[in-house]
Coordinates of C-alpha atoms and ligand atoms in Angstrom, one line a residue:
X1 CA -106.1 -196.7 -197.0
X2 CA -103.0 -198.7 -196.1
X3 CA -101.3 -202.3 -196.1
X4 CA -98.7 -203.7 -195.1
X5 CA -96.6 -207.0 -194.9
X6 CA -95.2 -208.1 -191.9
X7 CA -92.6 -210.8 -191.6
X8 CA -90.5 -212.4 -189.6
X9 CA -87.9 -215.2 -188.7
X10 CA -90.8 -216.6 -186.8
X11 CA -94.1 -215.5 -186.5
X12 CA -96.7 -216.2 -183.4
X13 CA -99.7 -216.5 -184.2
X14 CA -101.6 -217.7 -181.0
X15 CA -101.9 -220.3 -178.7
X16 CA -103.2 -223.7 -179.7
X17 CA -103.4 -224.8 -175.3
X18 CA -101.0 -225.1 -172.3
X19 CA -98.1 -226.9 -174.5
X20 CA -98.5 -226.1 -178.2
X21 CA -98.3 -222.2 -179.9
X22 CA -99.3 -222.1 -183.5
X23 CA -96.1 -220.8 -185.1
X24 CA -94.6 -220.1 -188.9
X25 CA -91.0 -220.2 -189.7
X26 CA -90.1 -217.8 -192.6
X27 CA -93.8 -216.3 -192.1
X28 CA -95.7 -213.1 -192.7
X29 CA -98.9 -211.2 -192.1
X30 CA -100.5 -209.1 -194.6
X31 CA -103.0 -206.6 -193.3
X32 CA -105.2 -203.9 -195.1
X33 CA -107.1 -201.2 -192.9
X34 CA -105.9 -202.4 -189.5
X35 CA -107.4 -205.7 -190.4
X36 CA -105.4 -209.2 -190.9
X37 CA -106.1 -210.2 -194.3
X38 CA -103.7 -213.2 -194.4
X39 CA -101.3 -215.3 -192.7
X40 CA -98.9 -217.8 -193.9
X41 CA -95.3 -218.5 -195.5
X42 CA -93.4 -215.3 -196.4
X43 CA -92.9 -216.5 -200.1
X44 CA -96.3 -217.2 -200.5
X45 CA -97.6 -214.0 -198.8
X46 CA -95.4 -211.7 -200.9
X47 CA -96.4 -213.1 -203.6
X48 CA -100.1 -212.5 -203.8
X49 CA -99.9 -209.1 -202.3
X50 CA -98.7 -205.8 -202.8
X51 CA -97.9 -203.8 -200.0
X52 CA -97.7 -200.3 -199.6
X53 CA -94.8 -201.1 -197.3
X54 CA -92.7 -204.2 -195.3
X55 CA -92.3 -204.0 -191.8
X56 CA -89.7 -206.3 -190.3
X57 CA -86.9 -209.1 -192.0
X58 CA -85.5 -212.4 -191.5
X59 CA -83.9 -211.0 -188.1
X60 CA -86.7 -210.5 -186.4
X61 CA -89.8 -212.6 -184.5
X62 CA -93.9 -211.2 -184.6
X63 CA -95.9 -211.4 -182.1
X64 CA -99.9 -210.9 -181.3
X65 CA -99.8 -207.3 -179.3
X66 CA -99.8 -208.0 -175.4
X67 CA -102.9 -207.2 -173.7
X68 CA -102.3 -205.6 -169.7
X69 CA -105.4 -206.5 -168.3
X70 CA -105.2 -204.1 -165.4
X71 CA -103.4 -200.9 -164.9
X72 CA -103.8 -197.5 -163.1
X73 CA -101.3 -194.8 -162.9
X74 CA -98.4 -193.7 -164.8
X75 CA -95.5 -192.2 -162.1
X76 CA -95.6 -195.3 -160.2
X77 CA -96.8 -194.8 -156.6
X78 CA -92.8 -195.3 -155.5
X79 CA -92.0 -192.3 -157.5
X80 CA -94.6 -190.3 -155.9
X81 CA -93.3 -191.1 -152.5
X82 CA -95.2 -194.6 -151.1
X83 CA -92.8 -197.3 -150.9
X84 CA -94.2 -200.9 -150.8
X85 CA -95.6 -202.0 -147.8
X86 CA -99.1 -203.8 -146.8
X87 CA -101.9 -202.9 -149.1
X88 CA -103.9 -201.4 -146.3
X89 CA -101.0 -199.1 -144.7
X90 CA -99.9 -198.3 -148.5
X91 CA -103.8 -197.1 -149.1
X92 CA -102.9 -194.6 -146.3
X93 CA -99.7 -193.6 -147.8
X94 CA -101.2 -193.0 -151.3
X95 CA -103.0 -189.7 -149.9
X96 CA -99.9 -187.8 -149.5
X97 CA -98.7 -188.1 -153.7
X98 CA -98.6 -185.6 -155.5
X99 CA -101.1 -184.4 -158.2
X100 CA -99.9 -185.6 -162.0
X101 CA -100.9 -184.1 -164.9
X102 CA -103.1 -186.6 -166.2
X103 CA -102.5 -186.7 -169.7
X104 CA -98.9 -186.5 -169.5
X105 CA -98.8 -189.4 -166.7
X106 CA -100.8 -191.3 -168.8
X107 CA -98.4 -191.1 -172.0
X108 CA -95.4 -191.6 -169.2
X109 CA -96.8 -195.1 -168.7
X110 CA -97.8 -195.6 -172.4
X111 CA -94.1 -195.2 -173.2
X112 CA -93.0 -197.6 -171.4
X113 CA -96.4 -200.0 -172.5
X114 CA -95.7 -200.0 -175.7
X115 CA -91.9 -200.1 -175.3
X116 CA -92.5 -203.6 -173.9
X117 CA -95.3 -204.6 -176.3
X118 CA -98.8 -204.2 -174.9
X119 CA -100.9 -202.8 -177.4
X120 CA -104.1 -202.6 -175.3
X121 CA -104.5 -201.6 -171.8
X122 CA -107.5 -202.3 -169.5
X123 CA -107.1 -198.8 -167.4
X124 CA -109.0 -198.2 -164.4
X125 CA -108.9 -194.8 -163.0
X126 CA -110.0 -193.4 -159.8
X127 CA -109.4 -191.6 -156.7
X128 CA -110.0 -188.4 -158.5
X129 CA -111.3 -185.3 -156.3
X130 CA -114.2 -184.0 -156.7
X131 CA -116.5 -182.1 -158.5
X132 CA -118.0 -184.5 -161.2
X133 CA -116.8 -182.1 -163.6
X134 CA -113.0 -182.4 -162.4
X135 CA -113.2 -186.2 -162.5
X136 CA -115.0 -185.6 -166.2
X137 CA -112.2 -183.8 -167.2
X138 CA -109.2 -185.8 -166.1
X139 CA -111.0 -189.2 -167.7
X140 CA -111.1 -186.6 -170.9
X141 CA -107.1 -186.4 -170.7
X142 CA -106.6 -189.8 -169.8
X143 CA -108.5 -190.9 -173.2
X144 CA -107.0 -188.3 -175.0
X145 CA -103.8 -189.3 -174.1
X146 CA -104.3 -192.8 -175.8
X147 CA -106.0 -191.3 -178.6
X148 CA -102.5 -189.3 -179.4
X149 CA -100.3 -192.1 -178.7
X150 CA -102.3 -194.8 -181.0
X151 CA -103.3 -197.5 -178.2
X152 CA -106.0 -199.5 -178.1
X153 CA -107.7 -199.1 -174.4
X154 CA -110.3 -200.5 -172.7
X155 CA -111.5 -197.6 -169.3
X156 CA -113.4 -197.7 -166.8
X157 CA -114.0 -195.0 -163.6
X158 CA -113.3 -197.1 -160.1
X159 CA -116.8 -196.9 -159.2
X160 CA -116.9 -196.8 -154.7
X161 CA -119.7 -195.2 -152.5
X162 CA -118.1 -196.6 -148.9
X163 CA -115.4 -197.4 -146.3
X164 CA -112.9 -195.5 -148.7
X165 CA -109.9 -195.6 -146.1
X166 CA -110.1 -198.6 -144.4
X167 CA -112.8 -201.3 -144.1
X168 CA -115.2 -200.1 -141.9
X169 CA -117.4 -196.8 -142.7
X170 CA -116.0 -193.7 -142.7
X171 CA -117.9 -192.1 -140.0
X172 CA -117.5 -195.0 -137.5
X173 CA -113.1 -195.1 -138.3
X174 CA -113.4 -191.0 -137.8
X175 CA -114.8 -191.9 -134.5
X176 CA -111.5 -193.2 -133.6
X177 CA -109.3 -190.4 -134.9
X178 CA -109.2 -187.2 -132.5
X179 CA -111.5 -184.4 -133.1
X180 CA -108.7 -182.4 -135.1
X181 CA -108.2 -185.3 -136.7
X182 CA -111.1 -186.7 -138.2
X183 CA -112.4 -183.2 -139.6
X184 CA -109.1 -183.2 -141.7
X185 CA -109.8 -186.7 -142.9
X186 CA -113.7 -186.0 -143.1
X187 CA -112.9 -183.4 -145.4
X188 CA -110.7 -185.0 -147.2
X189 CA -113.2 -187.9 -148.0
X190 CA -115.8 -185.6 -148.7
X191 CA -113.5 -184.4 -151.7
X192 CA -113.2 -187.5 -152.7
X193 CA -116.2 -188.5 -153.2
X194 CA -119.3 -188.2 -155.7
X195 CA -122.7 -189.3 -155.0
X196 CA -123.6 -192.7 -156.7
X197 CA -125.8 -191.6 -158.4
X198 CA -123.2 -189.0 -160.3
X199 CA -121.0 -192.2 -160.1
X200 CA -123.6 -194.0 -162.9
X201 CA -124.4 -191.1 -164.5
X202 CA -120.7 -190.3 -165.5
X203 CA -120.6 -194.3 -166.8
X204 CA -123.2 -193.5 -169.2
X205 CA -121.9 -190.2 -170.5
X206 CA -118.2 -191.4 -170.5
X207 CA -119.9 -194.3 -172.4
X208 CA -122.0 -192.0 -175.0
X209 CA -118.9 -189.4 -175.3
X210 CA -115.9 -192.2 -176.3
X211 CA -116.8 -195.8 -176.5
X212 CA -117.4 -195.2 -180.5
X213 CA -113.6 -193.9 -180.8
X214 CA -112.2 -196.8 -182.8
X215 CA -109.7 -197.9 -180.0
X216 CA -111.6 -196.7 -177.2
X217 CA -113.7 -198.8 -174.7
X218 CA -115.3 -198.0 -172.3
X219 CA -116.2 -200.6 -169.4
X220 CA -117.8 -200.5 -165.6
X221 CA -115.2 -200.7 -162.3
X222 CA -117.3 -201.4 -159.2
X223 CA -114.0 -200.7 -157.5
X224 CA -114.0 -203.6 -154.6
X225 CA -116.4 -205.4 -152.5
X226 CA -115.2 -203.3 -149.9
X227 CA -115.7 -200.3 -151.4
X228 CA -119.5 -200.8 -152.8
X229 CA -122.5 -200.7 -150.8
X230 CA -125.4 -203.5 -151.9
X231 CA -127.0 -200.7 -153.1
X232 CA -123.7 -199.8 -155.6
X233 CA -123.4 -203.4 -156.4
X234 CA -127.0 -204.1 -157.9
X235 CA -127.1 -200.4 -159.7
X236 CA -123.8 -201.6 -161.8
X237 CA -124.7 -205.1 -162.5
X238 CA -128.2 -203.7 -163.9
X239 CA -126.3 -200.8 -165.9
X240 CA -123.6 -203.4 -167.3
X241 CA -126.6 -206.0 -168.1
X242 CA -128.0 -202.7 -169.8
X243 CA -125.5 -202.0 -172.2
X244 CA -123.6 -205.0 -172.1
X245 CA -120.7 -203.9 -171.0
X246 CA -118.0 -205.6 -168.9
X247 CA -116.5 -205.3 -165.3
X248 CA -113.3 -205.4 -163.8
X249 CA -113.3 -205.3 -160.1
X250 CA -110.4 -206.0 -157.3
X251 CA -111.6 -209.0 -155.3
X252 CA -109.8 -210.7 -152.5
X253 CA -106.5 -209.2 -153.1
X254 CA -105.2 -209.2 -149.4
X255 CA -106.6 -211.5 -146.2
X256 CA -107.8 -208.7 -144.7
X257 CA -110.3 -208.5 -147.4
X258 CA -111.0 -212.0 -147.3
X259 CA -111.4 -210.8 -143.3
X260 CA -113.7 -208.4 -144.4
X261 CA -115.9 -210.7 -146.6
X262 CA -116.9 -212.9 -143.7
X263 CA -118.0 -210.0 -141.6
X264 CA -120.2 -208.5 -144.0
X265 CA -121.8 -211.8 -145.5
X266 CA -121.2 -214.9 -143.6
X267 CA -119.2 -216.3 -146.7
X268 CA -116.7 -215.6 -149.6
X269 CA -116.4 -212.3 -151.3
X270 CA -117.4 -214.7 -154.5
X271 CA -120.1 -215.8 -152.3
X272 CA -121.2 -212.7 -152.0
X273 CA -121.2 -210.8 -155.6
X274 CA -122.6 -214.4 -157.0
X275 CA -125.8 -213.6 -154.6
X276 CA -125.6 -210.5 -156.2
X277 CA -126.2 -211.7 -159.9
X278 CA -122.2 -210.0 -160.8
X279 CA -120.4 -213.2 -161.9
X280 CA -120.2 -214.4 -165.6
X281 CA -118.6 -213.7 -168.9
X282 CA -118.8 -209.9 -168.3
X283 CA -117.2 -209.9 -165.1
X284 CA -113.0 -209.7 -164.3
X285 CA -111.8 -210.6 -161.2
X286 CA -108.6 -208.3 -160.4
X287 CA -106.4 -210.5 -158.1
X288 CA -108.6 -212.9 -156.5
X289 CA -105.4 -213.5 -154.2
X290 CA -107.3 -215.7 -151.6
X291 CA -109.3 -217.5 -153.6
X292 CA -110.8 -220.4 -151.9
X293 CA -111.5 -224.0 -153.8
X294 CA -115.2 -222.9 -153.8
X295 CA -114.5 -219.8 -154.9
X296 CA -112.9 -221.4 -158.1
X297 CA -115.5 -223.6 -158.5
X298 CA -117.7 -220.9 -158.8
X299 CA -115.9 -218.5 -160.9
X300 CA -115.3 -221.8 -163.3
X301 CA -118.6 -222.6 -163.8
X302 CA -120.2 -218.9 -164.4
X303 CA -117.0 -218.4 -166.7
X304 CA -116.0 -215.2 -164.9
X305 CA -112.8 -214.0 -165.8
X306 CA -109.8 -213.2 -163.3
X307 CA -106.6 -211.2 -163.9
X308 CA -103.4 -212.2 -161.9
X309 CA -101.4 -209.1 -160.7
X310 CA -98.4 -211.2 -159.7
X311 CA -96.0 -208.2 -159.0
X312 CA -98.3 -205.9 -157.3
X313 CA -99.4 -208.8 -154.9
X314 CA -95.6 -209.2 -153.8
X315 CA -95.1 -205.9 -153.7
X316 CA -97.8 -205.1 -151.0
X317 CA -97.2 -208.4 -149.4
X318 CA -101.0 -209.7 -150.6
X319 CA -99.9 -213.4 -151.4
X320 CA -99.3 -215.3 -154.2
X321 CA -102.9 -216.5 -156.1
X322 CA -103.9 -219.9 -157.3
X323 CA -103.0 -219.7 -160.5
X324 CA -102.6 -223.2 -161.4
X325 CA -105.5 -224.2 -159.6
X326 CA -107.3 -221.4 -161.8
X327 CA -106.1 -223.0 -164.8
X328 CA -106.6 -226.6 -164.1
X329 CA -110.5 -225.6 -163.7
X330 CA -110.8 -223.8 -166.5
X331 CA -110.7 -220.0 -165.8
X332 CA -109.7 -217.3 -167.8
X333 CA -106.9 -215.8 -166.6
X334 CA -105.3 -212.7 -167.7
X335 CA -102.2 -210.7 -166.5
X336 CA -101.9 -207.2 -164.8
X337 CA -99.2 -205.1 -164.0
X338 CA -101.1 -203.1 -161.8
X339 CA -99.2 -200.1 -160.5
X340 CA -96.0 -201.3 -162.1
X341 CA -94.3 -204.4 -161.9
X342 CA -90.9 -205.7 -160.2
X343 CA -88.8 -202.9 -162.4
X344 CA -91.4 -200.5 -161.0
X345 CA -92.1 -199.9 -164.6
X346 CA -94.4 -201.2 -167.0
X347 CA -92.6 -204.2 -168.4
X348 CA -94.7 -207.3 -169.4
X349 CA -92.0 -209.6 -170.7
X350 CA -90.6 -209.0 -167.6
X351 CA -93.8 -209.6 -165.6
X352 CA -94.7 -212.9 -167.7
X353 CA -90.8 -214.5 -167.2
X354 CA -91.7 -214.1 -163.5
X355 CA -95.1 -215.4 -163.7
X356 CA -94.0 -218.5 -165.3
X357 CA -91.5 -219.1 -162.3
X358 CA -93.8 -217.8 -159.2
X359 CA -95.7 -220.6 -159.0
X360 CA -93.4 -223.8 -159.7
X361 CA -95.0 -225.9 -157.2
X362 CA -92.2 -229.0 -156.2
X363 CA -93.3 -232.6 -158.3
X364 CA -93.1 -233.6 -161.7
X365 CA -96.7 -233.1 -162.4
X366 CA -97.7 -231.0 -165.4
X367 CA -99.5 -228.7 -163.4
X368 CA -97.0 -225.8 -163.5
X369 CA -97.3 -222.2 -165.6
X370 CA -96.2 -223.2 -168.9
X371 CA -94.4 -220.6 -171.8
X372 CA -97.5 -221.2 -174.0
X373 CA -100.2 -220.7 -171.2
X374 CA -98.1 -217.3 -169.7
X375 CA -98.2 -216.2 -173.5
X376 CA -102.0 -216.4 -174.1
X377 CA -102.9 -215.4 -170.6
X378 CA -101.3 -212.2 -171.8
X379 CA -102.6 -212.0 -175.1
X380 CA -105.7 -214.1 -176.1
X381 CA -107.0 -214.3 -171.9
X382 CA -106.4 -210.5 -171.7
X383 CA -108.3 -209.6 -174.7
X384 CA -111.5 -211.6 -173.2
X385 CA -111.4 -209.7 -170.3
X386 CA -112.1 -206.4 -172.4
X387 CA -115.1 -205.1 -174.8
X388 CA -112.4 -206.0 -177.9
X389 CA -112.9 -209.6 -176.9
X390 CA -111.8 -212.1 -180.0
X391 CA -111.5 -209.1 -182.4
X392 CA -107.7 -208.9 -180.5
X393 CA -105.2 -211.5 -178.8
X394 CA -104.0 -213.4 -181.5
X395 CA -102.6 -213.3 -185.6
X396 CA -105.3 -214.4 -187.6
X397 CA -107.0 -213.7 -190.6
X398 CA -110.1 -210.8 -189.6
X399 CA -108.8 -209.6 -186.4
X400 CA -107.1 -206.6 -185.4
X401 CA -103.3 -206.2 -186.8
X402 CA -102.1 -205.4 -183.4
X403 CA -98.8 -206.9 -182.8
X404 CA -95.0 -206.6 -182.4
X405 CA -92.1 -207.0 -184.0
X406 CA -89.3 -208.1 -182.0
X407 CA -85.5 -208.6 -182.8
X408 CA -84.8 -212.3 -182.9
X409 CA -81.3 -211.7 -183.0
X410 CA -81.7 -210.2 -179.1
X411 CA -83.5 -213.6 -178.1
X412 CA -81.0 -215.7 -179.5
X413 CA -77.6 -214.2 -180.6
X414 CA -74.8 -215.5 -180.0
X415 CA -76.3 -219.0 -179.9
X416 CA -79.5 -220.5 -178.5
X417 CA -80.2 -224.2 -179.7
X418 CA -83.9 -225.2 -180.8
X419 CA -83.2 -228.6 -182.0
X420 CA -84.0 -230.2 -178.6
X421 CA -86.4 -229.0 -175.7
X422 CA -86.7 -225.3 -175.9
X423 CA -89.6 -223.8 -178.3
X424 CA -89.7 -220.5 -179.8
X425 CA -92.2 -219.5 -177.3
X426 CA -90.2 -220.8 -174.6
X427 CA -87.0 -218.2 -175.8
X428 CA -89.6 -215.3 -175.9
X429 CA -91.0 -216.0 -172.5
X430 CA -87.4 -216.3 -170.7
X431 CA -85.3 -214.4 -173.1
X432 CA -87.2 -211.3 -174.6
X433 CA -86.3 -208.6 -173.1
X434 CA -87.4 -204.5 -174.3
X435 CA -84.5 -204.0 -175.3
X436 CA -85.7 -205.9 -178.5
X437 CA -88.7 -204.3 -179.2
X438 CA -88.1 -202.4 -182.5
X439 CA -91.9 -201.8 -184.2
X440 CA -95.5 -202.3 -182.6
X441 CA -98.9 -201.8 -185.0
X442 CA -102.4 -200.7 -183.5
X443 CA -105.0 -201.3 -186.0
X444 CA -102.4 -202.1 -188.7
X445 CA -100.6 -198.7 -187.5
X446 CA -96.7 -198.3 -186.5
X447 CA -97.5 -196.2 -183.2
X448 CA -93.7 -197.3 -182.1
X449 CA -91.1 -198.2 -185.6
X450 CA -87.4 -198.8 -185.0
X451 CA -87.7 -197.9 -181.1
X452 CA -89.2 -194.6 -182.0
X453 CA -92.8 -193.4 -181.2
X454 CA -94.4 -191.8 -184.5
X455 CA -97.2 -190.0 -183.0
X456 CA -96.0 -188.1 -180.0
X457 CA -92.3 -186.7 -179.1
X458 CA -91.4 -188.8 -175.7
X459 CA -88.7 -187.0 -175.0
X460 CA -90.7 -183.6 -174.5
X461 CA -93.5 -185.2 -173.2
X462 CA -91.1 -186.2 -170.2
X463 CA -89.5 -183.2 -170.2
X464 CA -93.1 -181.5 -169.7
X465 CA -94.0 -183.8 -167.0
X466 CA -90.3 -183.5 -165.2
X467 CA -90.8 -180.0 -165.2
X468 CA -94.3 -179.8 -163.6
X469 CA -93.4 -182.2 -161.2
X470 CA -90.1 -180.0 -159.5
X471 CA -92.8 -176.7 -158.4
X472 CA -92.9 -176.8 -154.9
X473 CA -96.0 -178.9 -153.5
X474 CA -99.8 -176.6 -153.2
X475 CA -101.2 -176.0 -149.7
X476 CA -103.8 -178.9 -150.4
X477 CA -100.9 -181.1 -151.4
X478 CA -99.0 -180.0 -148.2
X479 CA -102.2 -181.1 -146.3
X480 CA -102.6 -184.3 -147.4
X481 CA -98.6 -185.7 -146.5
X482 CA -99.5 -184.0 -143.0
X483 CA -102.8 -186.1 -143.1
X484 CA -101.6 -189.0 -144.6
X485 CA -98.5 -189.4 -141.7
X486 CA -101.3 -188.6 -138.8
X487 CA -103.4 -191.1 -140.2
X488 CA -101.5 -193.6 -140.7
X489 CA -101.5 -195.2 -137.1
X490 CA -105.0 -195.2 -136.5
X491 CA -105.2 -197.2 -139.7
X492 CA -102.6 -199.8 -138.1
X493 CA -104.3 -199.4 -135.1
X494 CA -107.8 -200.3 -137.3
X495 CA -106.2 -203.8 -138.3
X496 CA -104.9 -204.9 -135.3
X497 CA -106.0 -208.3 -134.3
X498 CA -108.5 -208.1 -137.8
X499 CA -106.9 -211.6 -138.8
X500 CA -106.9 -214.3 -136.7
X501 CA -103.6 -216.5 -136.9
X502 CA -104.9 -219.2 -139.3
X503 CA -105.6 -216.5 -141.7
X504 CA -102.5 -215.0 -141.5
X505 CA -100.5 -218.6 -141.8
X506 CA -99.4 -218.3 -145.5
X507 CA -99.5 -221.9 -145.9
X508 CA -103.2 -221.5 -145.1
X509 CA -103.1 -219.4 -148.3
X510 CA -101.0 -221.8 -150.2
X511 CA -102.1 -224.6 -149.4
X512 CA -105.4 -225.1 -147.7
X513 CA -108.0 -222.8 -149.4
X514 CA -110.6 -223.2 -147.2
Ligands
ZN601 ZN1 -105.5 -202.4 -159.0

């Protein structure tokens, strides 16, 4: 097969704990097969190997490959016509996009992944219309679409069987529409829906059909508490106690589901999916915006996992979650883009510069994000929350040779003085920009080298997508903007008075997390 040596100015190799990065000036990998063989001093490595080829020079800075721990679609849902607003209106607003290719949307996000150093993705795809075999085929596209572009992915189908417009059931909020009205939207959900158990029989065939592709996982989504009936809820945490397979599932993202938790079970959402038997290593909380002290406590000490979506949670005005409180205790946190970030792209350099500044609490206390922990959450944390686990997330000898070769000279020209305070993880975190990205390896593989993509033609592949997207729209796409703009009061109307005004004090969030 192949080797190669990688080398660098600097090279990353993980991260020791909140203040310390294990680093090595002048340094080098050397990996055979997609597998790290060794790590050390350039001069040292060089000399006991011989490489088919060298990958990067003195000029540059390596990196473990970035891990998004929670991602969706490719045109961002701003492109396809929903601007940011509350997550509950924008669900409404999400029913008039437009249908994407979804191979071609999925490389459109891959591009700009990979361009900004992630090397695995933790997709979770839904909202796909019916029949089972359209939602087989587009998850069929979606992999494929990975497979051709060289990324390491970790999938899984957004598993719901209930309230899938707003939180209440769908029969009782078509009670509220008029007659016109709630057939269109009764239709509508209908097409939207498969039966659960079609829903669990397409894990275990997605399951049989890709999860032995070498860079293919595939994982369970129980989509949100919301969105699962009890029924749903036990059926996945047997199936993922079954094959031991991991879930990722939105929790608490806005107060209205925090709202919505008391209502159905007295308690927490936590509360509520820890009665359930869900929490532990194999489960990933996405958000977990209003978290409550117990609700740390409790993912803490069953050592479930949560993934911060910082941007999305501004975004659609959700909050800001408790991340250093997360930490302090102990949890695993990993980092999401979500739709897409602050660019509206897909830009995790970006996304962990502004995680490391969002949550600055005033003090002097140590007890703030720091370069180190924002590095790992979206590297070593990441890979936990995915089947890859310790095989990814960091440059050392046996794992994966996924990482990223970055142009020092972009962090640091024309001066930038590490004699003092700053770190070389500290530049990366509030200097590195894409820009700098020249070569990323999956499984020891150049899927990107000097800014260019090796596998697929990006150029064309946009081209291909810019040209589908400029038909004019289908009578079923015409129907769902008129749906989605007559809906969309009734689903205001839904939430009014929902909250009561402690809830919706965002100092309650910040501060009292009762
Ligand atoms: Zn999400």
């Amino acid at each position: 097969m192949s080797s190669s040596l990688i080398r660098g100015k600097y090279v990353v190799c993980g991260v020791v704990d909140r203040h310390q990065a294990t680093v090595i000036e002048d340094g080098a990998v050397f990996q055979r097969d997609g597998v790290i063989v060794d790590v050390g001093g350039h001069d040292e490595i060089a000399k006991k190997y011989q490489p088919d080829e060298v990958i990067g020079s003195p000029d540059d800075v390596v990196i473990p490959g970035l891990v998004n721990s929670h991602h969706h679609v490719g045109l961002t849902p701003v492109q396809l016509g929903s601007r940011d607003q509350a997550l509950e209106l924008w669900f409404a607003t999400r029913i008039a996009g437009r249908t994407v290719d979804p191979y071609l949307d999925t490389l459109y996000s891959a591009f700009e992944m990979i361009e900004s150093g992630i090397t695995t993705v933790q997709h979770l795809k839904g909202w796909v219309p019916a029949p089972l075999a359209n939602v087989e085929a587009v998850i069929g596209r979606v992999l494929d679409a990975y497979d051709a572009i060289g990324m390491r992915v970790s999938f899984s189908y957004a598993l719901r069987d209930q309230n899938r417009l707003v939180y209440q059931a769908d029969a009782d909020f078509q009670r509220r529409l008029p007659d016109d009205l709630a057939a269109e939207l009764g239709a509508f959900l209908r097409n939207s829906a498969l039966p659960l158990d079609e829903q669990l029989g397409l894990f275990e065939d997605t399951y049989a059909k890709y999860n032995g592709r070498d860079r293919t996982r595939i994982q369970l989504g129980p989509a949100n508490l919301h969105w699962c009936s009890d029924q749903a809820l036990a059926a996945v945490r047997d199936i993922s106690d079954k094959y031991q397979a991991p879930m990722h599932m939105h929790l608490v993202e806005s107060p209205y589901q925090k709202e919505y938790a008391r209502r159905r079970g007295g308690g927490t959402a936590v509360d509520y999916i820890h009665a359930q038997g869900m929490l532990g290593p194999l489960m990933t909380l996405g958000h977990s915006t209003w978290f409550t002290e117990g609700d740390i406590e409790i993912a803490a000490d069953t050592g479930t996992h949560v993934c911060h979506n910082a941007s999305s949670n501004l975004r659609l005005r959700s909050g800001i979650a408790p991340l250093n409180r997360l930490d302090a205790r102990g949890v695993n946190v990993a980092l999401g883009l979500d739709e897409a970030g602050i660019n509206d792209d897909r830009d995790m350099l970006q996304e962990m510069r502004m995680v490391l500044k969002l949550h600055r609490e005033p003090g002097f206390d140590d007890n703030v994000p720091t370069s180190p922990q924002v590095l790992r959450m979206a590297t070593a944390n990441g890979a936990r929350t995915t089947p890859f686990g310790a095989e990814i997330g960091a440059l050392e000898i046996g794992k994966a040779a996924d990482l990223v070769v970055m142009s020092w000279r972009d962090i640091a020209y024309p001066f930038l003085d590490l004699d003092i305070d700053v770190t070389v993880i500290d530049a990366i975190i509030h200097r590195a920009k894409t820009t700098g990205v020249k070569t990323v390896l999956v499984a020891g593989e150049p899927i990107l080298r000097d800014g260019r993509f090796t596998r697929v033609d990006k150029a064309a592949a946009l081209d291909e997508l810019a040209a589908m997207m400029v038909r004019p729209r289908s009578d079923d796409e015409l129907r769902r903007v008129a749906l989605s703009r007559d809906v969309l009061p009734h689903v205001r109307a839904f939430y009014d008075g929902y909250l009561d005004a402690e809830t919706r004090d965002p100092f309650y969030a910040l501060n009292s997390r009762r």
